Structure formats: C-alpha cells, structure tokens
PDB file of C-alpha atoms in Angstrom:
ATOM      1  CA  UNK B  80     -23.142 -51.227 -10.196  1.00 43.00           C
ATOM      2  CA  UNK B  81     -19.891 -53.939  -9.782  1.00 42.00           C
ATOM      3  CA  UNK B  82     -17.013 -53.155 -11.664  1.00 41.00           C
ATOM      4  CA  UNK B  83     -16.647 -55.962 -13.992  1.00 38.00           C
ATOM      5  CA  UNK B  84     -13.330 -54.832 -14.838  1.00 37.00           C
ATOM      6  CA  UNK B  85     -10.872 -56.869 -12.958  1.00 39.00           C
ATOM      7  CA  UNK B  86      -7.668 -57.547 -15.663  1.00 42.00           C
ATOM      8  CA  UNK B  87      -4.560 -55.143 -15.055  1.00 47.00           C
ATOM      9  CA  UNK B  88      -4.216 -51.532 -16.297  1.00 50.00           C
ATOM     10  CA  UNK B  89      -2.070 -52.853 -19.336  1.00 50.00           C
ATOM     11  CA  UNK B  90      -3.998 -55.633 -20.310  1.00 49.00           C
ATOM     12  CA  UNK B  91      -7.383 -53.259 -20.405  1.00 53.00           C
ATOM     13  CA  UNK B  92      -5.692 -51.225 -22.309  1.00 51.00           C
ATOM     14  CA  UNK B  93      -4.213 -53.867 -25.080  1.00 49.00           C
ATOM     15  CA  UNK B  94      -7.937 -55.060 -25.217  1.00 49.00           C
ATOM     16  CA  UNK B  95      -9.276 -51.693 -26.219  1.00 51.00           C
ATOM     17  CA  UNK B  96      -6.680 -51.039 -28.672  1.00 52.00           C
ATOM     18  CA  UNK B  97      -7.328 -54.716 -30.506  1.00 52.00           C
ATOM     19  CA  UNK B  98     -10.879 -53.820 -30.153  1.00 52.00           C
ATOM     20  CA  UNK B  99     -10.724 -50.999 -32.133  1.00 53.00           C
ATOM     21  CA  UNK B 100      -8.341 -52.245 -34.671  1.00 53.00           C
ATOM     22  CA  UNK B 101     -10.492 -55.301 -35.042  1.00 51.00           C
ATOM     23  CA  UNK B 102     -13.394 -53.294 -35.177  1.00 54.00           C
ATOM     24  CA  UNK B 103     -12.414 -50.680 -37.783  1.00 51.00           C
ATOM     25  CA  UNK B 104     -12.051 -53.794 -39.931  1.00 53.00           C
ATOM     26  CA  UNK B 105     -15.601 -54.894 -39.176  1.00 53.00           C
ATOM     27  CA  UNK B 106     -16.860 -51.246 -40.048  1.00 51.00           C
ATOM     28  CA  UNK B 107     -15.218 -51.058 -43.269  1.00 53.00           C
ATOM     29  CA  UNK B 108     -16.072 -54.593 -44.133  1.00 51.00           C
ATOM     30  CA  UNK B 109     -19.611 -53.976 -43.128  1.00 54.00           C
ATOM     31  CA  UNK B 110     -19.760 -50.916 -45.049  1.00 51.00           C
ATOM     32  CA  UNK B 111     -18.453 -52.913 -48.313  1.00 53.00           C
ATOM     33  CA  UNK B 112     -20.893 -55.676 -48.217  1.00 44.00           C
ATOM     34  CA  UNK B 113     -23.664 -52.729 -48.174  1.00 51.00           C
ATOM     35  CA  UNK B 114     -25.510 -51.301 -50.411  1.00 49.00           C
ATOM     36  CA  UNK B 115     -24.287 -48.150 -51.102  1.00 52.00           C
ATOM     37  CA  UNK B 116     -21.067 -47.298 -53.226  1.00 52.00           C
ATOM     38  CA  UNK B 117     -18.651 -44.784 -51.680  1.00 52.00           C
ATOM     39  CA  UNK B 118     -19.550 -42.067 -54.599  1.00 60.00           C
ATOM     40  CA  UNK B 119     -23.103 -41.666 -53.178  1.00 76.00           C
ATOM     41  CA  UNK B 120     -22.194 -41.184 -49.494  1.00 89.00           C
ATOM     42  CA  UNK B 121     -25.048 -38.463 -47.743  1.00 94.00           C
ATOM     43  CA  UNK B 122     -22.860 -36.087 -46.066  1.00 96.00           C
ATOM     44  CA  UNK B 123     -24.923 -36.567 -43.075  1.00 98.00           C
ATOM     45  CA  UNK B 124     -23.679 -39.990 -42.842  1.00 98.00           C
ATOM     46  CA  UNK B 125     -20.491 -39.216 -42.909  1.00 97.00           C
ATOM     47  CA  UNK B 126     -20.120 -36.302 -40.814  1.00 98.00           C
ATOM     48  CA  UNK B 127     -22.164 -37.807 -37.761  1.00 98.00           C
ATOM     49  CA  UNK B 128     -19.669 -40.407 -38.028  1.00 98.00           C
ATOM     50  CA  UNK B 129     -16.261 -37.846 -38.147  1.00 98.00           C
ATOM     51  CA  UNK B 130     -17.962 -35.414 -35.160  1.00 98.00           C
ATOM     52  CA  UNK B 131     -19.250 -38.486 -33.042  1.00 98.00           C
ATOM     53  CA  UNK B 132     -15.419 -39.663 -33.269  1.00 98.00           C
ATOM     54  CA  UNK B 133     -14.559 -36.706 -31.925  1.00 97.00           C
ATOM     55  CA  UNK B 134     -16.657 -36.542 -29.390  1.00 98.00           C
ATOM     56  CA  UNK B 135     -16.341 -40.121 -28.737  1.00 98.00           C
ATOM     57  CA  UNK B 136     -12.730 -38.880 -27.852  1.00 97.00           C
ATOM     58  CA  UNK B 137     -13.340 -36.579 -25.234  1.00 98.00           C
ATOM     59  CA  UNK B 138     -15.593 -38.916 -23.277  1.00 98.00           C
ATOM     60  CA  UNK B 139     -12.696 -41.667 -23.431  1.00 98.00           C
ATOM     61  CA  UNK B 140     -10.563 -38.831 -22.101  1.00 98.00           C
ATOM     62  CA  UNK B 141     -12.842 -38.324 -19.911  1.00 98.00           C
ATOM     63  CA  UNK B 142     -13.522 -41.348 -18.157  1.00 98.00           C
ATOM     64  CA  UNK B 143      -9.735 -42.282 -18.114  1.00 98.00           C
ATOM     65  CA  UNK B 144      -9.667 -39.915 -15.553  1.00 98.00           C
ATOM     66  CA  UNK B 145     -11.243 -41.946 -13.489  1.00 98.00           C
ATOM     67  CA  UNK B 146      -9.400 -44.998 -13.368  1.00 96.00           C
ATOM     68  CA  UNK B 147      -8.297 -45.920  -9.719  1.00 96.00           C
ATOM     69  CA  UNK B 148      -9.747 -42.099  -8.315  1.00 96.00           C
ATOM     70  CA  UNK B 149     -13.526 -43.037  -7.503  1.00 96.00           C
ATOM     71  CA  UNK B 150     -15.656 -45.108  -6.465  1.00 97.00           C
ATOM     72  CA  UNK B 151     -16.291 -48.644  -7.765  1.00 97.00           C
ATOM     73  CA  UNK B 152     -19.712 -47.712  -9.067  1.00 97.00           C
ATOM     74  CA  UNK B 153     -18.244 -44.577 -10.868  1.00 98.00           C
ATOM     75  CA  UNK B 154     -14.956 -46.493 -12.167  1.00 98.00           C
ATOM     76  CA  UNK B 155     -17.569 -49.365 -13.664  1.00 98.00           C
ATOM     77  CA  UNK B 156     -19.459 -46.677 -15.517  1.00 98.00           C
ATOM     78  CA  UNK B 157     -15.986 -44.845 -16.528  1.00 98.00           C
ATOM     79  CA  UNK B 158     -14.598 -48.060 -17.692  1.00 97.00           C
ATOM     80  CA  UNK B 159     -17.711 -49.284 -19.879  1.00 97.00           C
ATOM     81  CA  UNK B 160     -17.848 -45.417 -21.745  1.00 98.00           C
ATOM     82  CA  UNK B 161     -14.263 -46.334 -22.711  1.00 97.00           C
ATOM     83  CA  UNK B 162     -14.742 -49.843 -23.714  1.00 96.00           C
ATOM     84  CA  UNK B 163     -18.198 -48.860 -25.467  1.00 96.00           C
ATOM     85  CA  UNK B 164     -17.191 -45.874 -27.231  1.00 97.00           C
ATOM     86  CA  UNK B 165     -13.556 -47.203 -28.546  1.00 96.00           C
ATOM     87  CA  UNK B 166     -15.777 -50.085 -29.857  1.00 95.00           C
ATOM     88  CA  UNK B 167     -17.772 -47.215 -31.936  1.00 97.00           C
ATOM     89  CA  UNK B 168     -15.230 -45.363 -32.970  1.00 97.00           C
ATOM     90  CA  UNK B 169     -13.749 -48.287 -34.084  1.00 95.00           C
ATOM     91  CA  UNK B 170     -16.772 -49.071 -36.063  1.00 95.00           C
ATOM     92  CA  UNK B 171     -17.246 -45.680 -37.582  1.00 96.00           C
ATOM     93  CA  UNK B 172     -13.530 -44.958 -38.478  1.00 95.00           C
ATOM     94  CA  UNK B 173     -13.845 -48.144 -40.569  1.00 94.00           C
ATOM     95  CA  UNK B 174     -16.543 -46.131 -42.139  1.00 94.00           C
ATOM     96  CA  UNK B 175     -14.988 -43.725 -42.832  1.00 95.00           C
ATOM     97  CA  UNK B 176     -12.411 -45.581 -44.552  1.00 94.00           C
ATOM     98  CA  UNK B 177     -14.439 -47.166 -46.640  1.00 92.00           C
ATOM     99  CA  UNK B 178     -15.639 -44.260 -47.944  1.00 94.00           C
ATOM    100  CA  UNK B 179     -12.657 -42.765 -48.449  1.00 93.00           C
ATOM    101  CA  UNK B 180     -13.146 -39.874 -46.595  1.00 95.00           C
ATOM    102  CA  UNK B 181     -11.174 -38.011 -44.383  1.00 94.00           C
ATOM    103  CA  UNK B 182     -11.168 -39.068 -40.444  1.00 95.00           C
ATOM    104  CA  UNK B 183     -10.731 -35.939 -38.900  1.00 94.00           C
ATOM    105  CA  UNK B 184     -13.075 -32.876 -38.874  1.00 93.00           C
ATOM    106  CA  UNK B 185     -12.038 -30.008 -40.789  1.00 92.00           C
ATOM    107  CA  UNK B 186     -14.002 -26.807 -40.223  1.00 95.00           C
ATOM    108  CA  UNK B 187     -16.780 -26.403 -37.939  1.00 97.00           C
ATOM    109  CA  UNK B 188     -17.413 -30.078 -36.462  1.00 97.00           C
ATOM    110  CA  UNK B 189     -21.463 -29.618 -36.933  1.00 98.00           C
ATOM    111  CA  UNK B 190     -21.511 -28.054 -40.333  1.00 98.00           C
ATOM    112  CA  UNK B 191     -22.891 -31.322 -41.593  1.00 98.00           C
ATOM    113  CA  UNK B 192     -25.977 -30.354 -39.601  1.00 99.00           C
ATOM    114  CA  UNK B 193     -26.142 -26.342 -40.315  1.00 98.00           C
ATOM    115  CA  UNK B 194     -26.166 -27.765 -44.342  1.00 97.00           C
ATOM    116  CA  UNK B 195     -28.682 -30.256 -44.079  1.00 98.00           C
ATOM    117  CA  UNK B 196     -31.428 -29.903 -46.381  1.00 96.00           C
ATOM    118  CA  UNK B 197     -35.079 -31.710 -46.285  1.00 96.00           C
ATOM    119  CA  UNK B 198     -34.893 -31.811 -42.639  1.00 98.00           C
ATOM    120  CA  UNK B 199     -38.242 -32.553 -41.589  1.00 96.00           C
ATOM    121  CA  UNK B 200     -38.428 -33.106 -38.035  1.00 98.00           C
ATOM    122  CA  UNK B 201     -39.616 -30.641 -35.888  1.00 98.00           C
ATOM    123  CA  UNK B 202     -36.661 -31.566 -33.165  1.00 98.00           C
ATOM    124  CA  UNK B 203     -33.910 -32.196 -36.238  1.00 98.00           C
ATOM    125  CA  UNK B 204     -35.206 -28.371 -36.941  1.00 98.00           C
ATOM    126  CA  UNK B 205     -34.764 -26.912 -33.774  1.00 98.00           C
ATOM    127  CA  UNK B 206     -31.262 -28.294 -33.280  1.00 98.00           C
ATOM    128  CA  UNK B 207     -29.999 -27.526 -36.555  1.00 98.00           C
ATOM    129  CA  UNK B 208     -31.042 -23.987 -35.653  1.00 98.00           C
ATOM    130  CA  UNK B 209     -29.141 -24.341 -32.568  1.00 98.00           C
ATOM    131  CA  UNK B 210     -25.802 -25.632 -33.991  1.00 98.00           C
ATOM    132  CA  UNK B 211     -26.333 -22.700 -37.097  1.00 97.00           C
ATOM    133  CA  UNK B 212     -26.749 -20.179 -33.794  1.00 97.00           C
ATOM    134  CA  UNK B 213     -23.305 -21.674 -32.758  1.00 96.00           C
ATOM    135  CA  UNK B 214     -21.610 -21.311 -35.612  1.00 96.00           C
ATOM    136  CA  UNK B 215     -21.302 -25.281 -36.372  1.00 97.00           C
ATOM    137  CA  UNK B 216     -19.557 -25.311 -32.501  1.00 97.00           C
ATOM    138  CA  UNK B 217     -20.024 -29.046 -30.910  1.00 97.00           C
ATOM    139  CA  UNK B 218     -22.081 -28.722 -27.882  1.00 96.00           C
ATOM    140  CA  UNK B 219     -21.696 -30.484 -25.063  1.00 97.00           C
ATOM    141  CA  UNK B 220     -17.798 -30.772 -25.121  1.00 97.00           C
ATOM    142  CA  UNK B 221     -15.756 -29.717 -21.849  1.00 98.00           C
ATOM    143  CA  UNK B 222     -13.368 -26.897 -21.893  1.00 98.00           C
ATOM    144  CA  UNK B 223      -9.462 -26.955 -21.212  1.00 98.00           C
ATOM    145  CA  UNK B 224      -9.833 -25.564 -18.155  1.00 98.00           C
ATOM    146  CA  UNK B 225     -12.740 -27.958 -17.082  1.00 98.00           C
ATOM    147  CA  UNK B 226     -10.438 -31.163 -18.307  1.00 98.00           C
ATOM    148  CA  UNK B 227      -7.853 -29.578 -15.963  1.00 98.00           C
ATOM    149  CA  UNK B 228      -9.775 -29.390 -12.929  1.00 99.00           C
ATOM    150  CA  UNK B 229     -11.160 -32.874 -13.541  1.00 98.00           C
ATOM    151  CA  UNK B 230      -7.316 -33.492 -13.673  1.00 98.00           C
ATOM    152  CA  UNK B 231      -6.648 -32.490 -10.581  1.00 98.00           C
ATOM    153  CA  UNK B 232      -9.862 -33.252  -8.362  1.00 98.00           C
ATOM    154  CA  UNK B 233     -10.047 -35.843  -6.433  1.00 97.00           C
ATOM    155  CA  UNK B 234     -13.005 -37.451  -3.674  1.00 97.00           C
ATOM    156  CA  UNK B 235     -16.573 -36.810  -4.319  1.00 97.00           C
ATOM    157  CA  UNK B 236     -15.711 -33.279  -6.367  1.00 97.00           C
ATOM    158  CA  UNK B 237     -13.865 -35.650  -9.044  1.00 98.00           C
ATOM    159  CA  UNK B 238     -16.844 -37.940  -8.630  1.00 98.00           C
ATOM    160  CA  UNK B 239     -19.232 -35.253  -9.121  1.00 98.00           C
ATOM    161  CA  UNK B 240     -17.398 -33.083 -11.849  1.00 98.00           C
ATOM    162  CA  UNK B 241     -16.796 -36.076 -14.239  1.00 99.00           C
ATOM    163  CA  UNK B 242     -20.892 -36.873 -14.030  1.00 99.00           C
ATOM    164  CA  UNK B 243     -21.547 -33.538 -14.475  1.00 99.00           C
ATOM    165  CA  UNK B 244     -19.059 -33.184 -17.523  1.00 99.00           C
ATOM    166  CA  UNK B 245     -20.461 -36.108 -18.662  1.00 99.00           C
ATOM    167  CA  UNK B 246     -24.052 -35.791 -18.425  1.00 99.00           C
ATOM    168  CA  UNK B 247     -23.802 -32.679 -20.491  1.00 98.00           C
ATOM    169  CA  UNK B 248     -21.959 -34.581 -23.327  1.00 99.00           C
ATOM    170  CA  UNK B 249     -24.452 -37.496 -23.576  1.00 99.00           C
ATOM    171  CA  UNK B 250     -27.218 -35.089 -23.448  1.00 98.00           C
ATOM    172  CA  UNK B 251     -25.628 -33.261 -26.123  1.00 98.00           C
ATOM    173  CA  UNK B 252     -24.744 -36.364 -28.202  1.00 98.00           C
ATOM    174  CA  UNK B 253     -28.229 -37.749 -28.755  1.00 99.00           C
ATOM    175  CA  UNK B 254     -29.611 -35.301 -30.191  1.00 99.00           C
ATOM    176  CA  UNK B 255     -26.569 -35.505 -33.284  1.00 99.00           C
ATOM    177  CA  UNK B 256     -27.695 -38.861 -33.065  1.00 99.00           C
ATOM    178  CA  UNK B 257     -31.311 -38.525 -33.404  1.00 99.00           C
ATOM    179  CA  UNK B 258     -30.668 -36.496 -36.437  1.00 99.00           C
ATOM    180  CA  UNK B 259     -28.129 -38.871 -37.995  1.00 99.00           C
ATOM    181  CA  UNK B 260     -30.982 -41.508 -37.270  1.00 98.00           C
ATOM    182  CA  UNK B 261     -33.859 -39.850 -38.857  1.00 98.00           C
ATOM    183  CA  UNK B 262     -31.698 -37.792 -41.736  1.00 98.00           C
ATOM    184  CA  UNK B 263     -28.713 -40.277 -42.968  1.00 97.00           C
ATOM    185  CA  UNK B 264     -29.314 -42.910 -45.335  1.00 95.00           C
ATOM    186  CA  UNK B 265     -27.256 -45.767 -44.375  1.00 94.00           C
ATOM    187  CA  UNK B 266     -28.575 -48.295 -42.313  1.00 94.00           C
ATOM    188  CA  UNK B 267     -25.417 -49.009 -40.679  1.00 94.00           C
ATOM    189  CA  UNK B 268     -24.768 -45.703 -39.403  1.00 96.00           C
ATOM    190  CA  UNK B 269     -29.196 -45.436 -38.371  1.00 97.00           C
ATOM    191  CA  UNK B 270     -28.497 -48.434 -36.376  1.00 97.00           C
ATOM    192  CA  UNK B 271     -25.392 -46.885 -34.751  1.00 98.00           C
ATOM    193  CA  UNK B 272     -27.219 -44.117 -34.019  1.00 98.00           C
ATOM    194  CA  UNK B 273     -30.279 -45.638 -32.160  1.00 98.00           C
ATOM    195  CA  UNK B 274     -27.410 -47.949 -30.489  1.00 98.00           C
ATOM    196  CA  UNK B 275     -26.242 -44.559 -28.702  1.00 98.00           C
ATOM    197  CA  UNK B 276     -29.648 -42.797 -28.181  1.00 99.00           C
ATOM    198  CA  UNK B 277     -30.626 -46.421 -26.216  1.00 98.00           C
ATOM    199  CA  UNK B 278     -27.286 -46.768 -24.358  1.00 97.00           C
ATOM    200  CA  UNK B 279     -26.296 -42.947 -23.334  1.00 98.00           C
ATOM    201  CA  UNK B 280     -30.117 -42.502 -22.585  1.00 98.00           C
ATOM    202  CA  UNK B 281     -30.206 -45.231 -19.790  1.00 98.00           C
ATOM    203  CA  UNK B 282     -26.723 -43.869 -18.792  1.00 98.00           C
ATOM    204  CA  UNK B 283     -28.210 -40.264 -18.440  1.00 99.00           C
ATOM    205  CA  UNK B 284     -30.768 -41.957 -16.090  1.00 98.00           C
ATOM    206  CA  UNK B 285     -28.071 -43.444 -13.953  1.00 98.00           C
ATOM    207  CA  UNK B 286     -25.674 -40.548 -13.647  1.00 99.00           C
ATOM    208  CA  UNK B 287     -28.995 -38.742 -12.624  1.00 98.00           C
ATOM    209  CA  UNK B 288     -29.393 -40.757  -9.631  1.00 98.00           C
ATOM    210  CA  UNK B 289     -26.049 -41.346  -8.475  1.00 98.00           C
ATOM    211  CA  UNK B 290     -25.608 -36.998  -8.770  1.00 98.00           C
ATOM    212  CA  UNK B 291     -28.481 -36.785  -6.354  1.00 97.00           C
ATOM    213  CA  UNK B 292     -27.288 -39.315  -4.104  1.00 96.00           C
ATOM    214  CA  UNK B 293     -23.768 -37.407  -4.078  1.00 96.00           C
ATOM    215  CA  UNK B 294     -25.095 -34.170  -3.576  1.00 90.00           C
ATOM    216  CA  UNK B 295     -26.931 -35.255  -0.486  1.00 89.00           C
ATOM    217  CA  UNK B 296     -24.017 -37.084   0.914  1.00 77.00           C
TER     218      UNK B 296
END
C-alpha cells in the first residue's frame, strides 16, 4: 500500500475540514430532498448516526497518531480512516441537522439499540443483548490509558498497538452498522451503513495481514 498522500500537513488538514463542511451540506441537503419528514425520524436512524460520529471520532484520533511515526503502508491506511471517516461524519452530522436533532450523544451511546423493538435478526438479537449486558456502553472504543500509550509508542509497538486498537473498533463498528442497515428506515443512512460494513470489512482483512507480518518480524 503507497501513501497517496503527498500535500503538506496543513494543506491535508484544510482539505478535511472543507470536506466535512461541504459534506454536512450534502447530508442535510440529501436528507431534504428525501422522503421522509423530520417528525417521523426512526430513532434507530438517528442514533446510529450520533454513536457512529462518535466513534468515527476516536478512529480519526486515532489514526492522527500516526502521521509521520510509521511506516508508509501504515501512514496510507491512517491517512485514508481520517479522510474516509471525516467524509461520514460529515455526511451524517448533516443528518442530523436536518432532523433537528441533537449531535452529540446524551446517555448511554447504544441505547438506541438496547430500545429497539421488532428486531428480527438473529445477529441484530444477539448484539442488542450484548450492548443491554453493557449497559448501552460502546464497544470497541480504546481507553485513556490505551490512547496514552499509543501517544507515546513509537517503532513497530506504535505500529502494532494502533492496528490492534483499531481492529477492535472496526470489528466493533459493523455490527452497529449491520443493525442500522437491516433496522433503520432511511435509505440514506442503509446505504451509509453497507458503505462501512464493505470498507472497514476489507480494512479488517488488511490490518489482519500486516499484524501477522509484524508479529513475525
């Protein structure tokens, strides 16, 4: 994997940020030429989009991490997390707009899921069960103390913490995406969510490999 990244630290950045702006406007836009009207919103919809912001966050943290402390390969796949995932948050907070509903979580982040009703697959079942188990908790999220030593890493530890850290959040992200897919009603946010069950899946697979080729080093 080349980094394809080549433009200075600043003007990365200034990209992202327009991205999102631009973006935002493109989900809320989107949203307004649906369908649906913001008084019949299924809370499902909306809170996959609030907790996948959230999470979206921590992977951005994540990966900026990264920048300049790894290997090309491992700075490519950093960089295109960040790039991808500001994109969808910028999509989904434009959602969220539209709706008029609040941006940040309030409560437990995966109540959403623990109050689902109807829920007919047998997987959707299972991890509803599990988030009710956890009290709503997000799974998959690092701790302060593993952000920290991230932090302060460096060589092939850094390289092997952050896939680590990060294979744990993308497995734990598509299953809150497979249930947004199969349970939500909007066909916005069900193409969202098969966007990131297609794009963290074949991500998974790659992290997979480059762990094992790591560890054996």
């Amino acid at each position: 994997m080349h980094h394809p990244f080549q433009a200075s630290r600043h003007k990365r950045a200034l990209f992202v940020l327009c991205a999102a702006i631009v973006l935002a406007a493109f989900g809320f836009y989107a949203y307004k030429l649906s369908e649906k009207s913001a008084n019949t919103i299924n809370p499902i919809d909306s809170g996959f989009a609030r907790s996948m912001l959230l999470h979206h966050a921590q992977a951005i943290q994540m990966s900026m991490m990264m920048r300049g402390a790894a290997s090309p390969e491992i700075q490519a796949l950093a960089q295109s997390i960040i790039m991808k995932q500001t994109r969808e948050m910028g999509v989904m907070e434009g959602w969220l707009t539209a709706w008029n509903e609040p941006v940040m979580v309030d409560g437990p982040p995966m109540a959403w899921v623990e109050n689902a009703t109807n829920v007919r697959h047998l997987d959707d079942q299972l991890y509803q069960a599990q988030c009710k188990a956890d009290g709503g908790a997000m799974a998959g999220v690092a701790t302060p103390e593993q952000l920290e030593q991230l932090k302060n890493a460096s060589g092939i530890e850094k390289e092997v913490l952050f896939l680590e850290l990060m294979l744990a959040h993308h497995r734990a992200a598509i299953p809150m995406a497979w249930f947004a897919n199969r349970n939500g009603e909007t066909s916005l946010v069900k193409a969202l969510a098969s966007a990131m069950i297609r794009d963290q899946g074949m991500e998974i697979g790659w992290i997979q490999l480059k762990l094992q080729q790591l560890k054996k080093s």
